[in-house]
mmCIF file of C-alpha atoms and ligand atoms in Angstrom:
data_model
loop_
_atom_site.group_PDB
_atom_site.id
_atom_site.type_symbol
_atom_site.label_atom_id
_atom_site.label_comp_id
_atom_site.label_asym_id
_atom_site.label_seq_id
_atom_site.Cartn_x
_atom_site.Cartn_y
_atom_site.Cartn_z
ATOM 1 C CA MET A 421 -84.887 137.905 -140.661
ATOM 2 C CA ARG A 422 -84.481 134.019 -140.647
ATOM 3 C CA VAL A 423 -87.605 131.759 -140.673
ATOM 4 C CA LEU A 424 -87.765 127.820 -140.242
ATOM 5 C CA ILE A 425 -90.775 126.236 -141.776
ATOM 6 C CA VAL A 426 -91.511 122.779 -140.457
ATOM 7 C CA GLU A 427 -94.321 121.245 -142.731
ATOM 8 C CA ASP A 428 -94.216 117.843 -144.386
ATOM 9 C CA GLU A 429 -96.655 118.787 -147.229
ATOM 10 C CA VAL A 430 -93.815 119.346 -149.814
ATOM 11 C CA ARG A 431 -95.798 121.558 -152.184
ATOM 12 C CA GLN A 432 -97.180 123.707 -149.132
ATOM 13 C CA ALA A 433 -93.807 124.076 -147.410
ATOM 14 C CA ALA A 434 -92.367 125.104 -150.806
ATOM 15 C CA ALA A 435 -95.231 127.776 -151.578
ATOM 16 C CA LEU A 436 -94.731 129.214 -147.997
ATOM 17 C CA ALA A 437 -90.892 129.315 -148.696
ATOM 18 C CA ARG A 438 -91.252 130.941 -151.974
ATOM 19 C CA GLY A 439 -93.825 133.744 -150.491
ATOM 20 C CA LEU A 440 -91.635 134.547 -147.408
ATOM 21 C CA GLU A 441 -88.527 134.705 -149.449
ATOM 22 C CA ALA A 442 -90.293 137.117 -151.710
ATOM 23 C CA GLU A 443 -91.059 139.321 -148.569
ATOM 24 C CA GLY A 444 -87.554 139.234 -147.910
ATOM 25 C CA PHE A 445 -87.132 136.500 -145.183
ATOM 26 C CA ALA A 446 -84.504 133.930 -145.379
ATOM 27 C CA VAL A 447 -86.042 130.655 -145.169
ATOM 28 C CA ASP A 448 -85.132 127.104 -144.036
ATOM 29 C CA VAL A 449 -87.501 123.904 -144.337
ATOM 30 C CA ALA A 450 -87.532 121.008 -142.378
ATOM 31 C CA GLY A 451 -89.973 118.124 -143.734
ATOM 32 C CA ASN A 452 -90.778 116.553 -140.253
ATOM 33 C CA GLY A 453 -90.794 117.202 -136.505
ATOM 34 C CA THR A 454 -87.424 115.536 -135.655
ATOM 35 C CA ASP A 455 -85.662 117.607 -138.264
ATOM 36 C CA GLY A 456 -87.577 120.905 -137.139
ATOM 37 C CA LEU A 457 -86.425 120.406 -133.618
ATOM 38 C CA TRP A 458 -82.992 119.609 -134.375
ATOM 39 C CA MET A 459 -82.517 122.676 -137.113
ATOM 40 C CA ALA A 460 -84.397 124.876 -134.501
ATOM 41 C CA THR A 461 -82.218 123.949 -131.591
ATOM 42 C CA GLU A 462 -78.709 124.375 -133.822
ATOM 43 C CA ASN A 463 -79.805 127.527 -135.744
ATOM 44 C CA ALA A 464 -80.595 130.920 -134.442
ATOM 45 C CA TYR A 465 -84.155 131.668 -136.293
ATOM 46 C CA ASP A 466 -86.296 134.966 -135.740
ATOM 47 C CA ALA A 467 -89.452 132.717 -135.954
ATOM 48 C CA ILE A 468 -90.593 129.347 -136.603
ATOM 49 C CA VAL A 469 -93.750 128.483 -138.567
ATOM 50 C CA LEU A 470 -94.628 124.896 -137.137
ATOM 51 C CA ASP A 471 -97.383 122.802 -138.586
ATOM 52 C CA VAL A 472 -99.274 120.714 -136.140
ATOM 53 C CA MET A 473 -99.855 117.791 -138.464
ATOM 54 C CA LEU A 474 -96.512 115.969 -138.806
ATOM 55 C CA PRO A 475 -95.594 112.474 -139.254
ATOM 56 C CA GLY A 476 -93.819 110.858 -136.039
ATOM 57 C CA MET A 477 -93.275 113.766 -133.998
ATOM 58 C CA ASN A 478 -96.190 116.217 -134.079
ATOM 59 C CA GLY A 479 -95.949 120.123 -133.899
ATOM 60 C CA TYR A 480 -97.019 120.215 -130.309
ATOM 61 C CA ARG A 481 -94.447 117.844 -129.197
ATOM 62 C CA VAL A 482 -91.794 119.983 -131.133
ATOM 63 C CA CYS A 483 -92.900 123.006 -129.678
ATOM 64 C CA ALA A 484 -93.025 121.628 -125.966
ATOM 65 C CA GLU A 485 -89.583 119.886 -126.618
ATOM 66 C CA LEU A 486 -88.117 123.305 -127.782
ATOM 67 C CA ARG A 487 -89.238 125.211 -124.725
ATOM 68 C CA ALA A 488 -87.839 122.187 -122.528
ATOM 69 C CA ARG A 489 -84.472 122.783 -124.231
ATOM 70 C CA ASP A 490 -84.797 126.521 -123.471
ATOM 71 C CA VAL A 491 -85.179 127.627 -126.897
ATOM 72 C CA TRP A 492 -87.416 130.759 -126.969
ATOM 73 C CA THR A 493 -87.939 131.360 -130.769
ATOM 74 C CA PRO A 494 -91.092 132.692 -131.405
ATOM 75 C CA ILE A 495 -93.478 130.036 -132.663
ATOM 76 C CA LEU A 496 -96.329 130.508 -135.086
ATOM 77 C CA MET A 497 -98.407 127.071 -135.025
ATOM 78 C CA LEU A 498 -100.518 125.932 -138.135
ATOM 79 C CA THR A 499 -103.658 124.119 -136.870
ATOM 80 C CA ALA A 500 -106.252 122.289 -138.563
ATOM 81 C CA LYS A 501 -109.794 123.764 -138.017
ATOM 82 C CA ASP A 502 -111.679 120.538 -137.631
ATOM 83 C CA GLY A 503 -108.779 118.450 -136.635
ATOM 84 C CA GLU A 504 -108.053 116.546 -133.251
ATOM 85 C CA TYR A 505 -106.071 119.499 -132.101
ATOM 86 C CA ASP A 506 -107.048 122.780 -131.272
ATOM 87 C CA GLU A 507 -105.551 126.346 -130.770
ATOM 88 C CA ALA A 508 -105.702 126.188 -126.988
ATOM 89 C CA GLU A 509 -103.690 123.301 -127.058
ATOM 90 C CA ALA A 510 -101.286 125.094 -129.252
ATOM 91 C CA LEU A 511 -100.829 127.852 -127.029
ATOM 92 C CA ASP A 512 -100.669 125.315 -123.891
ATOM 93 C CA THR A 513 -97.569 123.696 -125.301
ATOM 94 C CA GLY A 514 -95.535 127.235 -125.596
ATOM 95 C CA ALA A 515 -96.773 128.306 -129.151
ATOM 96 C CA ASP A 516 -96.581 132.298 -129.394
ATOM 97 C CA ASP A 517 -99.590 132.318 -131.969
ATOM 98 C CA PHE A 518 -101.539 130.113 -134.130
ATOM 99 C CA LEU A 519 -103.208 130.077 -137.555
ATOM 100 C CA SER A 520 -105.968 127.949 -138.710
ATOM 101 C CA LYS A 521 -105.580 126.106 -142.083
ATOM 102 C CA PRO A 522 -106.609 126.957 -144.716
ATOM 103 C CA PHE A 523 -105.127 130.683 -143.996
ATOM 104 C CA SER A 524 -104.558 133.598 -146.190
ATOM 105 C CA TYR A 525 -100.969 134.187 -146.950
ATOM 106 C CA VAL A 526 -101.047 138.022 -146.286
ATOM 107 C CA VAL A 527 -102.457 137.134 -142.599
ATOM 108 C CA LEU A 528 -99.670 134.606 -142.101
ATOM 109 C CA VAL A 529 -96.835 137.316 -142.978
ATOM 110 C CA ALA A 530 -98.767 139.787 -140.735
ATOM 111 C CA HIS A 531 -98.592 137.449 -137.905
ATOM 112 C CA LEU A 532 -95.240 136.584 -138.273
ATOM 113 C CA ARG A 533 -94.076 140.085 -138.444
ATOM 114 C CA ALA A 534 -96.015 140.849 -135.279
ATOM 115 C CA LEU A 535 -94.251 138.020 -133.592
ATOM 116 C CA MET A 536 -90.855 139.033 -134.638
ATOM 117 C CA ARG A 537 -91.412 142.660 -133.398
ATOM 118 C CA ARG A 538 -92.498 141.042 -129.894
ATOM 119 C CA GLY A 539 -89.281 139.055 -129.963
ATOM 120 C CA SER A 540 -88.703 135.760 -127.903
ATOM 121 C CA PRO A 541 -90.978 135.627 -124.916
ATOM 122 C CA GLN A 542 -87.868 135.018 -122.519
ATOM 123 C CA ARG A 543 -85.873 138.067 -124.004
ATOM 124 C CA PRO A 544 -88.031 141.003 -122.487
ATOM 125 C CA ALA A 545 -87.281 139.830 -118.828
ATOM 126 C CA ALA A 546 -88.817 141.899 -116.006
ATOM 127 C CA LEU A 547 -86.269 143.704 -113.797
ATOM 128 C CA VAL A 548 -87.015 143.334 -110.212
ATOM 129 C CA ALA A 549 -85.255 145.260 -107.328
ATOM 130 C CA GLY A 550 -86.274 146.907 -104.302
ATOM 131 C CA GLY A 551 -89.872 145.806 -104.305
ATOM 132 C CA LEU A 552 -90.347 147.138 -107.901
ATOM 133 C CA THR A 553 -90.951 145.035 -110.986
ATOM 134 C CA LEU A 554 -90.626 146.570 -114.459
ATOM 135 C CA ASP A 555 -91.712 144.576 -117.338
ATOM 136 C CA ILE A 556 -89.873 146.294 -120.358
ATOM 137 C CA ALA A 557 -91.892 144.769 -122.824
ATOM 138 C CA GLU A 558 -95.297 145.535 -121.547
ATOM 139 C CA HIS A 559 -93.804 148.905 -120.295
ATOM 140 C CA SER A 560 -95.534 148.296 -116.780
ATOM 141 C CA CYS A 561 -94.445 149.075 -113.531
ATOM 142 C CA ARG A 562 -95.664 147.455 -110.183
ATOM 143 C CA ARG A 563 -94.829 148.190 -106.690
ATOM 144 C CA ASP A 564 -95.456 145.140 -104.296
ATOM 145 C CA GLY A 565 -97.651 143.690 -106.924
ATOM 146 C CA VAL A 566 -99.484 147.004 -107.453
ATOM 147 C CA ALA A 567 -99.648 148.512 -110.921
ATOM 148 C CA VAL A 568 -98.173 151.954 -110.965
ATOM 149 C CA GLU A 569 -98.540 154.209 -113.857
ATOM 150 C CA LEU A 570 -95.323 156.132 -115.038
ATOM 151 C CA THR A 571 -94.673 158.729 -117.767
ATOM 152 C CA PRO A 572 -92.285 157.381 -120.346
ATOM 153 C CA ARG A 573 -89.394 159.511 -118.828
ATOM 154 C CA GLU A 574 -90.053 158.284 -115.413
ATOM 155 C CA PHE A 575 -89.991 154.710 -116.732
ATOM 156 C CA ALA A 576 -86.658 155.146 -118.722
ATOM 157 C CA ILE A 577 -84.930 156.626 -115.415
ATOM 158 C CA LEU A 578 -86.433 153.676 -113.286
ATOM 159 C CA GLU A 579 -85.219 151.070 -115.907
ATOM 160 C CA TYR A 580 -81.828 152.831 -115.966
ATOM 161 C CA LEU A 581 -81.511 152.676 -112.489
ATOM 162 C CA MET A 582 -83.012 149.150 -112.144
ATOM 163 C CA ARG A 583 -80.464 147.654 -114.620
ATOM 164 C CA ARG A 584 -77.813 148.822 -112.187
ATOM 165 C CA ALA A 585 -79.587 147.821 -109.135
ATOM 166 C CA GLY A 586 -77.415 148.132 -106.099
ATOM 167 C CA GLU A 587 -74.966 150.922 -107.531
ATOM 168 C CA ALA A 588 -74.989 154.333 -107.008
ATOM 169 C CA VAL A 589 -75.711 155.995 -110.154
ATOM 170 C CA PRO A 590 -74.760 159.718 -110.797
ATOM 171 C CA LYS A 591 -77.220 162.073 -112.078
ATOM 172 C CA ARG A 592 -74.992 162.760 -114.932
ATOM 173 C CA ASN A 593 -75.181 159.417 -116.160
ATOM 174 C CA ILE A 594 -78.843 159.472 -115.877
ATOM 175 C CA VAL A 595 -79.066 162.541 -117.954
ATOM 176 C CA ASP A 596 -76.692 161.211 -120.626
ATOM 177 C CA HIS A 597 -78.484 157.936 -120.875
ATOM 178 C CA VAL A 598 -82.069 158.935 -120.663
ATOM 179 C CA TRP A 599 -82.284 162.169 -122.410
ATOM 180 C CA ASP A 600 -81.185 162.353 -125.982
ATOM 181 C CA SER A 601 -77.570 163.881 -126.613
ATOM 182 C CA ALA A 602 -78.692 167.152 -127.808
ATOM 183 C CA TYR A 603 -79.928 167.792 -124.170
ATOM 184 C CA GLU A 604 -77.824 170.252 -122.579
ATOM 185 C CA GLY A 605 -80.134 170.915 -119.300
ATOM 186 C CA HIS A 606 -79.082 170.796 -115.698
ATOM 187 C CA ASP A 607 -78.679 167.731 -113.835
ATOM 188 C CA ASN A 608 -81.577 168.902 -111.771
ATOM 189 C CA VAL A 609 -84.139 167.991 -114.039
ATOM 190 C CA VAL A 610 -83.381 164.492 -112.859
ATOM 191 C CA GLU A 611 -84.336 165.636 -109.245
ATOM 192 C CA VAL A 612 -87.601 166.704 -110.404
ATOM 193 C CA HIS A 613 -88.517 163.239 -112.099
ATOM 194 C CA VAL A 614 -86.977 161.341 -109.358
ATOM 195 C CA SER A 615 -89.276 162.971 -106.576
ATOM 196 C CA SER A 616 -92.229 162.600 -108.912
ATOM 197 C CA LEU A 617 -91.066 158.881 -109.060
ATOM 198 C CA ARG A 618 -90.933 158.610 -105.422
ATOM 199 C CA ARG A 619 -94.333 159.703 -104.788
ATOM 200 C CA LYS A 620 -95.620 156.735 -107.169
ATOM 201 C CA VAL A 621 -93.313 154.086 -106.327
ATOM 202 C CA GLY A 622 -92.993 154.938 -102.639
ATOM 203 C CA PRO A 623 -90.202 157.485 -101.187
ATOM 204 C CA ASP A 624 -87.771 154.353 -99.938
ATOM 205 C CA ALA A 625 -87.740 152.637 -103.205
ATOM 206 C CA ILE A 626 -84.913 155.013 -104.737
ATOM 207 C CA GLU A 627 -82.314 155.742 -102.319
ATOM 208 C CA THR A 628 -80.263 159.251 -102.651
ATOM 209 C CA VAL A 629 -76.641 158.525 -102.381
ATOM 210 C CA ARG A 630 -73.751 160.702 -101.299
ATOM 211 C CA GLY A 631 -72.161 162.870 -103.913
ATOM 212 C CA GLY A 632 -75.305 163.181 -105.761
ATOM 213 C CA GLY A 633 -76.894 160.099 -107.312
ATOM 214 C CA TYR A 634 -79.291 157.532 -106.802
ATOM 215 C CA ARG A 635 -79.654 153.600 -106.208
ATOM 216 C CA VAL A 636 -82.424 151.214 -106.319
ATOM 217 C CA GLY A 637 -82.416 147.921 -104.512
ATOM 218 C CA GLY A 638 -79.778 148.701 -101.606
ATOM 219 C CA ARG A 639 -76.140 148.488 -101.887
ATOM 220 C CA VAL A 640 -74.380 145.771 -103.351
ATOM 221 C CA GLY A 641 -71.425 144.008 -101.405
HETATM 222 CA CA1 CA B 354 -98.613 118.692 -142.177
#
């Protein structure tokens, strides 16, 4: 896991870098906003620790500019408790999380790990097809904007079909990808789950295709 620290206070930056390296992170340090922006654009980091108070280009501007350049690396912003900037503003500019200075080092590492687990805000894109929206990160499903509760297996089947929206997907492929490889059951198990899915998301959302498969989102081509 590679982390970029953008902090002008040399001692604080060095202490942070040492601490994170001891936790097993690979760490780069930028001493001002302009360098930070450049490094974050040129390199792929798993997370960025970005101080708000920086000479020249402040942390908010760095954050907003990164998002404007389509860089979606998770950003943990360091704010000063009684400074002129506040936490709401940090989130407004596209930061994913913030910590007020002074912060505990343990808390910082916990926040960083949580951010990395969540990944980039753009990466878990929602799948949209046939009136259905599947949010992979949230594990939620909506039909025409209305939330639908699915079991994990139903969700997995629907995700598999929606990743192939417009394609006729044979039942066997669904069994092979949604059940683990040790499963030797019959393809009919898919039918049972699909009929349950149809009761929840609407009978027309999942089409049965000739030859024994399913399709979401209409035929392509
Ligand atoms: Ca600073």
